[in-house]
Structures are given as structure tokens and as C-alpha cells.
XYZ file of C-alpha atoms in Angstrom:
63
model
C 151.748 179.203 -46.725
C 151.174 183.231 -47.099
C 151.748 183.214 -43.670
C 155.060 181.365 -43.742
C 156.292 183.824 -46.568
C 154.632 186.795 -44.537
C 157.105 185.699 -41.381
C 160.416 185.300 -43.722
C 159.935 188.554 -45.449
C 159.823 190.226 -42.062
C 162.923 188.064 -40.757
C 164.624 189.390 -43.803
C 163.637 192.917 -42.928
C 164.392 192.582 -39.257
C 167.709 191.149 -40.439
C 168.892 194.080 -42.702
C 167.339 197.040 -39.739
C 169.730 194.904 -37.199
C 172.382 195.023 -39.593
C 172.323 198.457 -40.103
C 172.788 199.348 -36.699
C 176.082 200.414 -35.122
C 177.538 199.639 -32.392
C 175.862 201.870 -30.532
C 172.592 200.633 -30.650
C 173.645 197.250 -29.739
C 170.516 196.823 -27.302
C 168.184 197.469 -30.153
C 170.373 195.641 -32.677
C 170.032 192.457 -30.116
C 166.175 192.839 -29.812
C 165.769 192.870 -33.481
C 168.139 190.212 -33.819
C 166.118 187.751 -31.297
C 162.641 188.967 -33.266
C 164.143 187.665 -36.244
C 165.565 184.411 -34.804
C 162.179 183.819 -32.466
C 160.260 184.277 -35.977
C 162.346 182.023 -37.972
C 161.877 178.848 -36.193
C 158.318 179.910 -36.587
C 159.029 179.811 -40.318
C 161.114 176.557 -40.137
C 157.995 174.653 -37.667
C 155.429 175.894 -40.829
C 157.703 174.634 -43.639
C 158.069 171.147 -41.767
C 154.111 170.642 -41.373
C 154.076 171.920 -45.013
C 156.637 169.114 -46.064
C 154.730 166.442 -43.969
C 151.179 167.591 -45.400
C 152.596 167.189 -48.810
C 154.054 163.842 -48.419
C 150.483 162.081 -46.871
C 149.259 163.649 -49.736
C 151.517 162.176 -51.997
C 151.304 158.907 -50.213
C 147.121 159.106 -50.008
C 147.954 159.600 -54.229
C 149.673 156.737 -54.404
C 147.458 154.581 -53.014
């Protein structure tokens, strides 16, 4: 899970730097931009085998 927070705290921060940029650093603004994007469906893919670890835990509790 650190990892997973690790990876959204440098979207974020990949986010803002792209953000900040003008117009005339578009090039740099897009590479930052696809960093961010590439790492946040590495964020979303470790939240969903978080979500499905949890629930066959809950269901192993349940049983």
C-alpha cells in the first residue's frame, strides 16, 4: 500500500509541475503529463488487487 500512496503523491506532483508550465514548454508539459497518466493506472491496478485482497479476506472471515 506505501507503494500505491508513494505513486499518487508523485502523480499529484507531476500534475501540478505540468500545470505550471506554459505554453511554451508544451513538449515537457506533455511528457510530464503521460508520466503522470502511465503512473496512475499503476495506482488504479494496485488499489483493485487491494480491494480484491480485502474482500477474500472478508469472505475467508465469514466463513
Amino acid at each position: 500500500m506505501d507503494l500505491i500512496l508513494d505513486n499518487f503523491k508523485q502523480c499529484v506532483q507531476l500534475k501540478k509541475k505540468a500545470d505550471s508550465l506554459g505554453a511554451w514548454d508544451m513538449k515537457e508539459k506533455v511528457q510530464l503529463a503521460d508520466k503522470a497518466v502511465n503512473l496512475s493506472f499503476g495506482v488504479i491496478g494496485g488499489l483493485i488487487d487491494k480491494v480484491a485482497q480485502l474482500e477474500k479476506q472478508v469472505e475467508e472471515l465469514k466463513s
